[in-house]
Amino acid sequence: MPGSEYTTEQKTENSPDYVVMPDIPDNASPDNGGGSKLTGGLSGTRGKFWMLIGAGVIVLAILISLGYLLFTQQTESVTQNEAPEIVVGKKSDVRSQDSDSDNDGLNNSDEAVLATDVNNSDSDSDGLADGDEVHVYGSDPKLIDTDGDTFNDSQEVSRGYSPKINTHEKASDSEKQTWLANIVKYGIHEPTISALKSQPTPESVVSSKTSVYSNGFYNYSIEYPPELEIREEQSGQIAALKIAGSEPAEDIAQELFVIALAGTKETLSLKEWAETQYSGPSHELVELTMNGEQVIQVREKGGECGQDKTFFAKNNLIISVTWNCNTLAPLEPYYQAIVESFLFKS
Ligand SMILES: [Ca+2]
Ligand SMILES: [Ca+2]
Ligand SMILES: [Ca+2]
Ligand SMILES: [Ca+2]
C-alpha cells in the first residue's frame, strides 16, 4: 500500500498546520505558490484568531461595564426608595396607628381623631386614662371635670358618682352596669386603676341596695347589688353572678363570679386542704374570719387574668366563690361584698 504510506509520510513530514489548513479557504492571495500559500494561510488564520479574541475581550468588557452600570443604578434606586421610607416613617406610622403607644386603652389613630396625647395615658391629668374615659365612663378625655361640678372625673368615679351628670345623687344602677360591662369589654388602665384603689371604701362604689340569693342545693345565701344578676345551673350546683342585662356566658363557669363545690376536706382543716391545692409561688393564701367562720382566700398572681377564690367549709363540703379575672380591679369591691355576705344556713 505505497499510496497510503506516502500519504502518511507526507502528513507526518508536514507540520500539523497543514492538516488543519484545507478546511480554511484562503482567498486573500490566490496567485501564491504552495509554500507562500501555506505561509499566507497560516498568517491569515492567526490574524482572525487574534481578531476574534480581541473582539471577544471587547464584548466582554462592554458587557461587564453594562452589568456594573445596571447594578449601580439598581443599588442607587433601592437606596433612594428605602431611604425616604425610613426618614418619613411610613411603615412605622401604619403600625403605630393600630397600636396604643401609651397603653391607655385608646389606640393611636383614635387619639389622633380625638386630639388626645398619644404619649400620655391621661391627657387631661384628672386621674382617668384616656381610653377609660372614652370606652368605660363616657367622660371627656380632655376635660378634668366633665360635668363642671368642681369634682374631677376620677374623684367622681372612685366614689360612685357620675363624671358626666351634675347631681348630688350617686351614679344610677344602669350607669354602673354600663361601667362594669365596659370594663369587662375594654379592660381598665393606669392611672384609673390606682385612682380606684384610693377610693375611700368599697361601699362607696357598690350599691347598698342588695338582693338575696338562697341556694337550695348547698344551703347557703349571698347578697348581691343591682349592678349584678344571678344565674344558676344543675339545680344550683353551680351559681354565677354576671353584669345585669349582659348576655350570659356560654359556659356558666366563665361568668364574673362563680359559686360551686370546690371539694371535700375529709380529715383536713380548711387551711390544710387549701395548702394541698394551691401551694407554690403563683398563689397567695390568706386565712380570714368572716361572719364568725374561718375562711381561706387564695389569690392567683401573675398572668393577664388570674383567679381569686374564697373557700367556705361546712362539715365535709368546701364551697368556693371564684372571681374569674382579678386584674379587673374595679370589680374587686363587688367580689368582696359578695364574699362578705356569704352564709351557710343553719
Ligand atoms: Ca393610647
Ligand atoms: Ca383623663
Ligand atoms: Ca376627663
Ligand atoms: Ca365632675
Tab-separated table of C-alpha atoms and ligand atoms in Angstrom:
chain	number	residue	atom	x	y	z
A	1	MET	CA	0.000	0.000	0.000
A	2	PRO	CA	2.521	2.641	-1.183
A	3	GLY	CA	-0.125	5.322	-1.729
A	4	SER	CA	-1.339	5.156	1.753
A	5	GLU	CA	2.237	5.017	3.058
A	6	TYR	CA	3.072	8.123	1.098
A	7	THR	CA	0.082	9.956	2.368
A	8	THR	CA	1.001	9.019	5.859
A	9	GLU	CA	4.614	10.116	5.308
A	10	GLN	CA	3.526	13.433	3.810
A	11	LYS	CA	1.193	14.124	6.640
A	12	THR	CA	3.903	13.227	9.086
A	13	GLU	CA	6.558	15.287	7.333
A	14	ASN	CA	4.447	18.378	7.019
A	15	SER	CA	3.503	20.274	10.096
A	16	PRO	CA	0.118	19.559	11.683
A	17	ASP	CA	-0.886	23.055	10.473
A	18	TYR	CA	-1.245	21.627	7.006
A	19	VAL	CA	-3.775	19.077	8.133
A	20	VAL	CA	-5.820	21.820	9.697
A	21	MET	CA	-5.408	24.182	6.752
A	22	PRO	CA	-7.572	22.689	3.980
A	23	ASP	CA	-10.678	23.381	5.929
A	24	ILE	CA	-9.942	27.100	5.995
A	25	PRO	CA	-10.033	28.594	2.483
A	26	ASP	CA	-7.570	31.415	1.786
A	27	ASN	CA	-8.969	33.832	-0.792
A	28	ALA	CA	-6.665	36.670	0.120
A	29	SER	CA	-3.746	35.525	-2.138
A	30	PRO	CA	-4.989	33.180	-4.909
A	31	ASP	CA	-1.796	33.532	-7.005
A	32	ASN	CA	0.659	32.477	-4.379
A	33	GLY	CA	2.536	29.208	-4.694
A	34	GLY	CA	2.220	26.250	-2.425
A	35	GLY	CA	4.798	27.496	0.077
A	36	SER	CA	3.630	31.014	0.143
A	37	LYS	CA	0.074	29.802	0.078
A	38	LEU	CA	0.819	27.783	3.178
A	39	THR	CA	2.517	30.755	4.877
A	40	GLY	CA	-0.254	33.164	3.819
A	41	GLY	CA	-2.905	30.774	5.063
A	42	LEU	CA	-1.185	30.415	8.380
A	43	SER	CA	-0.747	34.157	8.981
A	44	GLY	CA	-4.436	34.889	7.938
A	45	THR	CA	-5.777	32.312	10.348
A	46	ARG	CA	-3.682	33.619	13.241
A	47	GLY	CA	-4.881	37.176	12.480
A	48	LYS	CA	-8.504	36.097	12.520
A	49	PHE	CA	-7.878	34.127	15.658
A	50	TRP	CA	-6.451	37.150	17.451
A	51	MET	CA	-9.165	39.351	15.970
A	52	LEU	CA	-11.773	37.015	17.395
A	53	ILE	CA	-10.014	37.009	20.770
A	54	GLY	CA	-9.800	40.808	20.671
A	55	ALA	CA	-13.454	41.178	19.729
A	56	GLY	CA	-14.381	38.756	22.483
A	57	VAL	CA	-12.399	40.760	25.012
A	58	ILE	CA	-14.072	43.991	23.879
A	59	VAL	CA	-17.566	42.450	24.006
A	60	LEU	CA	-16.782	41.028	27.422
A	61	ALA	CA	-15.520	44.425	28.627
A	62	ILE	CA	-18.696	46.115	27.313
A	63	LEU	CA	-20.901	43.502	28.995
A	64	ILE	CA	-19.038	43.899	32.296
A	65	SER	CA	-19.343	47.689	32.053
A	66	LEU	CA	-23.090	47.468	31.286
A	67	GLY	CA	-23.582	44.985	34.112
A	68	TYR	CA	-21.744	47.241	36.532
A	69	LEU	CA	-23.778	50.287	35.414
A	70	LEU	CA	-27.061	48.380	35.815
A	71	PHE	CA	-26.032	47.082	39.242
A	72	THR	CA	-25.004	50.549	40.380
A	73	GLN	CA	-28.282	52.054	39.160
A	74	GLN	CA	-30.315	49.331	40.848
A	75	THR	CA	-28.440	49.795	44.119
A	76	GLU	CA	-28.972	53.543	43.901
A	77	SER	CA	-32.693	53.173	43.182
A	78	VAL	CA	-33.113	50.717	46.066
A	79	THR	CA	-31.295	53.098	48.363
A	80	GLN	CA	-33.355	56.006	47.065
A	81	ASN	CA	-36.619	54.074	47.575
A	82	GLU	CA	-35.792	52.873	51.051
A	83	ALA	CA	-34.232	55.988	52.487
A	84	PRO	CA	-37.365	58.198	52.348
A	85	GLU	CA	-39.468	55.411	53.935
A	86	ILE	CA	-37.169	55.315	56.917
A	87	VAL	CA	-36.994	59.091	57.150
A	88	VAL	CA	-40.731	59.621	56.667
A	89	GLY	CA	-41.516	56.597	58.784
A	90	LYS	CA	-44.409	55.389	56.633
A	91	LYS	CA	-44.126	51.813	57.797
A	92	SER	CA	-43.854	52.680	61.476
A	93	ASP	CA	-46.795	55.090	61.130
A	94	VAL	CA	-49.026	52.367	59.723
A	95	ARG	CA	-48.004	50.054	62.531
A	96	SER	CA	-48.327	52.594	65.324
A	97	GLN	CA	-51.790	53.783	64.223
A	98	ASP	CA	-53.159	50.404	65.271
A	99	SER	CA	-51.185	50.283	68.475
A	100	ASP	CA	-51.659	52.001	71.784
A	101	SER	CA	-48.325	53.706	72.471
A	102	ASP	CA	-49.219	54.915	75.985
A	103	ASN	CA	-51.316	51.868	76.949
A	104	ASP	CA	-54.375	53.869	77.980
A	105	GLY	CA	-56.907	51.719	76.104
A	106	LEU	CA	-57.163	54.133	73.169
A	107	ASN	CA	-55.208	53.304	70.022
A	108	ASN	CA	-53.131	55.949	68.285
A	109	SER	CA	-55.495	56.515	65.373
A	110	ASP	CA	-58.410	57.170	67.768
A	111	GLU	CA	-56.209	59.519	69.789
A	112	ALA	CA	-55.433	61.393	66.567
A	113	VAL	CA	-59.183	61.811	65.902
A	114	LEU	CA	-59.874	62.935	69.482
A	115	ALA	CA	-56.733	65.113	69.614
A	116	THR	CA	-55.535	63.486	72.819
A	117	ASP	CA	-51.845	62.884	73.551
A	118	VAL	CA	-50.630	59.531	72.161
A	119	ASN	CA	-47.761	59.573	74.636
A	120	ASN	CA	-49.744	60.496	77.752
A	121	SER	CA	-52.180	57.976	79.174
A	122	ASP	CA	-54.083	60.745	80.958
A	123	SER	CA	-54.181	63.745	78.637
A	124	ASP	CA	-56.213	65.969	80.997
A	125	SER	CA	-54.482	64.770	84.214
A	126	ASP	CA	-57.767	64.013	86.008
A	127	GLY	CA	-56.707	60.506	87.141
A	128	LEU	CA	-58.667	58.559	84.490
A	129	ALA	CA	-56.886	57.045	81.467
A	130	ASP	CA	-57.924	58.473	78.083
A	131	GLY	CA	-59.280	55.113	76.894
A	132	ASP	CA	-61.226	54.511	80.115
A	133	GLU	CA	-62.875	57.945	79.833
A	134	VAL	CA	-63.899	57.199	76.241
A	135	HIS	CA	-64.810	53.496	76.462
A	136	VAL	CA	-65.850	52.959	80.088
A	137	TYR	CA	-67.139	56.135	81.779
A	138	GLY	CA	-68.169	58.295	78.822
A	139	SER	CA	-66.369	61.328	80.262
A	140	ASP	CA	-64.324	63.821	78.248
A	141	PRO	CA	-60.637	62.815	77.969
A	142	LYS	CA	-59.725	66.467	77.543
A	143	LEU	CA	-61.717	67.899	80.477
A	144	ILE	CA	-60.663	67.429	84.097
A	145	ASP	CA	-64.232	67.984	85.297
A	146	THR	CA	-66.540	66.829	82.533
A	147	ASP	CA	-69.818	67.861	84.225
A	148	GLY	CA	-68.446	71.054	85.754
A	149	ASP	CA	-69.464	70.296	89.359
A	150	THR	CA	-65.949	71.046	90.734
A	151	PHE	CA	-65.168	67.331	91.343
A	152	ASN	CA	-62.697	65.910	88.855
A	153	ASP	CA	-63.633	62.836	86.819
A	154	SER	CA	-61.626	60.260	88.822
A	155	GLN	CA	-62.908	61.617	92.186
A	156	GLU	CA	-66.445	61.065	90.943
A	157	VAL	CA	-65.868	57.561	89.588
A	158	SER	CA	-63.915	56.353	92.630
A	159	ARG	CA	-66.779	57.498	94.910
A	160	GLY	CA	-69.521	56.089	92.721
A	161	TYR	CA	-70.739	59.356	91.175
A	162	SER	CA	-71.257	60.022	87.505
A	163	PRO	CA	-68.476	62.122	85.969
A	164	LYS	CA	-70.828	63.405	83.277
A	165	ILE	CA	-74.078	64.171	85.152
A	166	ASN	CA	-74.003	67.100	87.597
A	167	THR	CA	-76.096	65.794	90.512
A	168	HIS	CA	-75.834	65.062	94.248
A	169	GLU	CA	-77.191	61.554	93.588
A	170	LYS	CA	-74.792	58.680	93.109
A	171	ALA	CA	-74.463	57.102	89.677
A	172	SER	CA	-77.563	55.129	88.740
A	173	ASP	CA	-77.565	51.332	88.773
A	174	SER	CA	-77.819	51.309	84.996
A	175	GLU	CA	-74.847	53.670	84.647
A	176	LYS	CA	-72.763	51.440	86.917
A	177	GLN	CA	-73.887	48.373	84.961
A	178	THR	CA	-72.614	50.129	81.847
A	179	TRP	CA	-69.276	50.847	83.537
A	180	LEU	CA	-68.877	47.199	84.557
A	181	ALA	CA	-69.857	45.863	81.132
A	182	ASN	CA	-67.361	48.247	79.502
A	183	ILE	CA	-64.630	47.297	81.973
A	184	VAL	CA	-65.134	43.631	81.091
A	185	LYS	CA	-65.148	44.510	77.384
A	186	TYR	CA	-62.278	47.045	77.195
A	187	GLY	CA	-60.313	46.433	80.394
A	188	ILE	CA	-59.091	49.164	82.698
A	189	HIS	CA	-55.813	51.083	82.557
A	190	GLU	CA	-53.470	53.205	84.597
A	191	PRO	CA	-53.862	55.724	86.114
A	192	THR	CA	-57.533	54.703	86.547
A	193	ILE	CA	-56.550	51.508	88.413
A	194	SER	CA	-54.580	53.486	91.006
A	195	ALA	CA	-57.321	56.112	91.280
A	196	LEU	CA	-59.928	53.429	92.037
A	197	LYS	CA	-57.662	51.762	94.601
A	198	SER	CA	-57.555	55.026	96.514
A	199	GLN	CA	-61.345	55.030	96.833
A	200	PRO	CA	-62.494	55.548	100.439
A	201	THR	CA	-64.422	52.269	100.875
A	202	PRO	CA	-65.831	49.578	98.587
A	203	GLU	CA	-69.313	50.637	99.684
A	204	SER	CA	-68.718	53.964	98.018
A	205	VAL	CA	-68.963	52.220	94.654
A	206	VAL	CA	-71.042	49.097	95.219
A	207	SER	CA	-74.745	49.781	95.673
A	208	SER	CA	-76.041	49.030	99.165
A	209	LYS	CA	-79.460	48.030	97.789
A	210	THR	CA	-78.824	44.309	97.663
A	211	SER	CA	-80.873	41.262	96.706
A	212	VAL	CA	-80.563	37.925	98.486
A	213	TYR	CA	-79.928	34.684	96.616
A	214	SER	CA	-80.642	31.477	98.519
A	215	ASN	CA	-79.087	28.295	97.212
A	216	GLY	CA	-81.169	25.213	97.911
A	217	PHE	CA	-78.565	22.655	96.835
A	218	TYR	CA	-75.781	23.508	99.279
A	219	ASN	CA	-77.907	25.649	101.617
A	220	TYR	CA	-76.080	28.954	101.531
A	221	SER	CA	-77.103	32.507	100.769
A	222	ILE	CA	-75.361	35.582	99.368
A	223	GLU	CA	-76.324	39.190	98.815
A	224	TYR	CA	-75.592	40.992	95.562
A	225	PRO	CA	-76.002	44.584	94.306
A	226	PRO	CA	-78.321	45.635	91.456
A	227	GLU	CA	-75.357	46.001	89.073
A	228	LEU	CA	-75.201	42.186	89.059
A	229	GLU	CA	-77.676	39.389	88.494
A	230	ILE	CA	-77.678	35.696	89.410
A	231	ARG	CA	-77.980	32.639	87.200
A	232	GLU	CA	-77.716	29.012	88.199
A	233	GLU	CA	-77.425	25.579	86.591
A	234	GLN	CA	-77.891	21.971	87.708
A	235	SER	CA	-80.425	22.870	90.380
A	236	GLY	CA	-77.957	25.307	91.948
A	237	GLN	CA	-74.863	23.109	91.936
A	238	ILE	CA	-73.322	25.999	90.037
A	239	ALA	CA	-74.431	29.600	90.575
A	240	ALA	CA	-72.888	32.671	88.984
A	241	LEU	CA	-73.163	36.444	89.047
A	242	LYS	CA	-72.930	38.391	85.823
A	243	ILE	CA	-73.426	42.059	84.983
A	244	ALA	CA	-77.136	42.832	84.990
A	245	GLY	CA	-78.559	42.899	81.494
A	246	SER	CA	-75.466	41.354	79.877
A	247	GLU	CA	-75.513	38.299	77.649
A	248	PRO	CA	-74.886	35.129	79.673
A	249	ALA	CA	-71.505	33.493	79.076
A	250	GLU	CA	-71.589	30.285	77.027
A	251	ASP	CA	-70.148	28.417	79.997
A	252	ILE	CA	-71.514	29.443	83.397
A	253	ALA	CA	-68.065	28.757	84.879
A	254	GLN	CA	-66.748	31.720	82.871
A	255	GLU	CA	-69.065	34.330	84.406
A	256	LEU	CA	-67.532	37.082	86.553
A	257	PHE	CA	-68.211	35.388	89.892
A	258	VAL	CA	-68.914	31.666	90.227
A	259	ILE	CA	-70.079	29.727	93.300
A	260	ALA	CA	-69.646	25.958	93.236
A	261	LEU	CA	-68.428	22.901	95.146
A	262	ALA	CA	-64.618	23.022	95.413
A	263	GLY	CA	-64.067	19.650	97.070
A	264	THR	CA	-64.324	17.689	100.282
A	265	LYS	CA	-61.825	18.180	103.045
A	266	GLU	CA	-62.184	14.766	104.754
A	267	THR	CA	-59.936	14.870	107.847
A	268	LEU	CA	-58.045	18.016	106.859
A	269	SER	CA	-58.707	21.507	108.127
A	270	LEU	CA	-59.834	24.032	105.518
A	271	LYS	CA	-56.414	25.636	105.592
A	272	GLU	CA	-54.604	22.303	105.184
A	273	TRP	CA	-56.881	21.406	102.281
A	274	ALA	CA	-56.239	24.757	100.573
A	275	GLU	CA	-52.496	24.359	101.025
A	276	THR	CA	-52.565	20.972	99.293
A	277	GLN	CA	-54.494	22.510	96.370
A	278	TYR	CA	-52.869	25.918	95.984
A	279	SER	CA	-49.248	25.754	97.094
A	280	GLY	CA	-46.450	27.392	95.177
A	281	PRO	CA	-45.300	30.908	94.355
A	282	SER	CA	-48.173	31.703	91.957
A	283	HIS	CA	-50.757	31.545	94.765
A	284	GLU	CA	-51.124	33.641	97.879
A	285	LEU	CA	-53.165	32.161	100.759
A	286	VAL	CA	-54.805	34.280	103.439
A	287	GLU	CA	-56.779	32.995	106.417
A	288	LEU	CA	-59.668	35.242	107.465
A	289	THR	CA	-62.646	35.240	109.764
A	290	MET	CA	-65.946	36.164	108.139
A	291	ASN	CA	-69.285	36.087	109.937
A	292	GLY	CA	-67.579	34.165	112.732
A	293	GLU	CA	-66.296	31.400	110.406
A	294	GLN	CA	-62.747	30.625	109.271
A	295	VAL	CA	-62.382	31.149	105.519
A	296	ILE	CA	-59.404	30.921	103.174
A	297	GLN	CA	-58.782	33.376	100.361
A	298	VAL	CA	-56.433	32.417	97.542
A	299	ARG	CA	-55.125	34.900	95.017
A	300	GLU	CA	-53.554	33.743	91.787
A	301	LYS	CA	-50.702	36.085	90.948
A	302	GLY	CA	-49.285	36.984	87.555
A	303	GLY	CA	-50.791	36.486	84.139
A	304	GLU	CA	-53.430	38.579	82.416
A	305	CYS	CA	-56.436	37.186	84.242
A	306	GLY	CA	-55.754	35.263	87.435
A	307	GLN	CA	-58.458	33.918	89.742
A	308	ASP	CA	-59.301	34.893	93.284
A	309	LYS	CA	-61.066	32.213	95.319
A	310	THR	CA	-62.657	32.274	98.742
A	311	PHE	CA	-63.376	28.917	100.417
A	312	PHE	CA	-66.134	28.256	102.914
A	313	ALA	CA	-66.449	24.914	104.684
A	314	LYS	CA	-69.420	23.249	106.223
A	315	ASN	CA	-68.966	19.751	107.604
A	316	ASN	CA	-67.120	17.932	104.829
A	317	LEU	CA	-68.073	20.239	101.973
A	318	ILE	CA	-65.979	23.115	100.646
A	319	ILE	CA	-67.733	25.791	98.603
A	320	SER	CA	-65.734	28.290	96.571
A	321	VAL	CA	-66.627	31.763	95.390
A	322	THR	CA	-64.396	32.488	92.389
A	323	TRP	CA	-63.618	35.832	90.807
A	324	ASN	CA	-62.577	34.961	87.283
A	325	CYS	CA	-60.361	37.892	86.334
A	326	ASN	CA	-58.622	39.521	89.251
A	327	THR	CA	-56.821	42.034	87.040
A	328	LEU	CA	-60.089	43.953	86.520
A	329	ALA	CA	-59.539	45.993	89.683
A	330	PRO	CA	-62.892	47.862	89.747
A	331	LEU	CA	-64.655	44.509	90.221
A	332	GLU	CA	-62.846	43.757	93.462
A	333	PRO	CA	-65.301	45.702	95.710
A	334	TYR	CA	-68.124	43.670	94.183
A	335	TYR	CA	-66.297	40.419	94.854
A	336	GLN	CA	-65.556	41.416	98.442
A	337	ALA	CA	-69.166	42.454	99.005
A	338	ILE	CA	-70.445	39.076	97.778
A	339	VAL	CA	-67.902	37.083	99.777
A	340	GLU	CA	-68.607	39.024	102.966
A	341	SER	CA	-72.315	38.292	102.595
A	342	PHE	CA	-71.834	34.519	102.214
A	343	LEU	CA	-73.663	32.483	104.878
A	344	PHE	CA	-74.378	28.768	105.304
A	345	LYS	CA	-77.929	28.259	106.518
A	346	SER	CA	-78.066	26.550	109.837
B	1	CA	CA	-53.223	55.458	73.640
B	2	CA	CA	-58.149	61.661	81.935
B	3	CA	CA	-61.681	63.808	81.875
B	4	CA	CA	-67.272	66.421	87.883
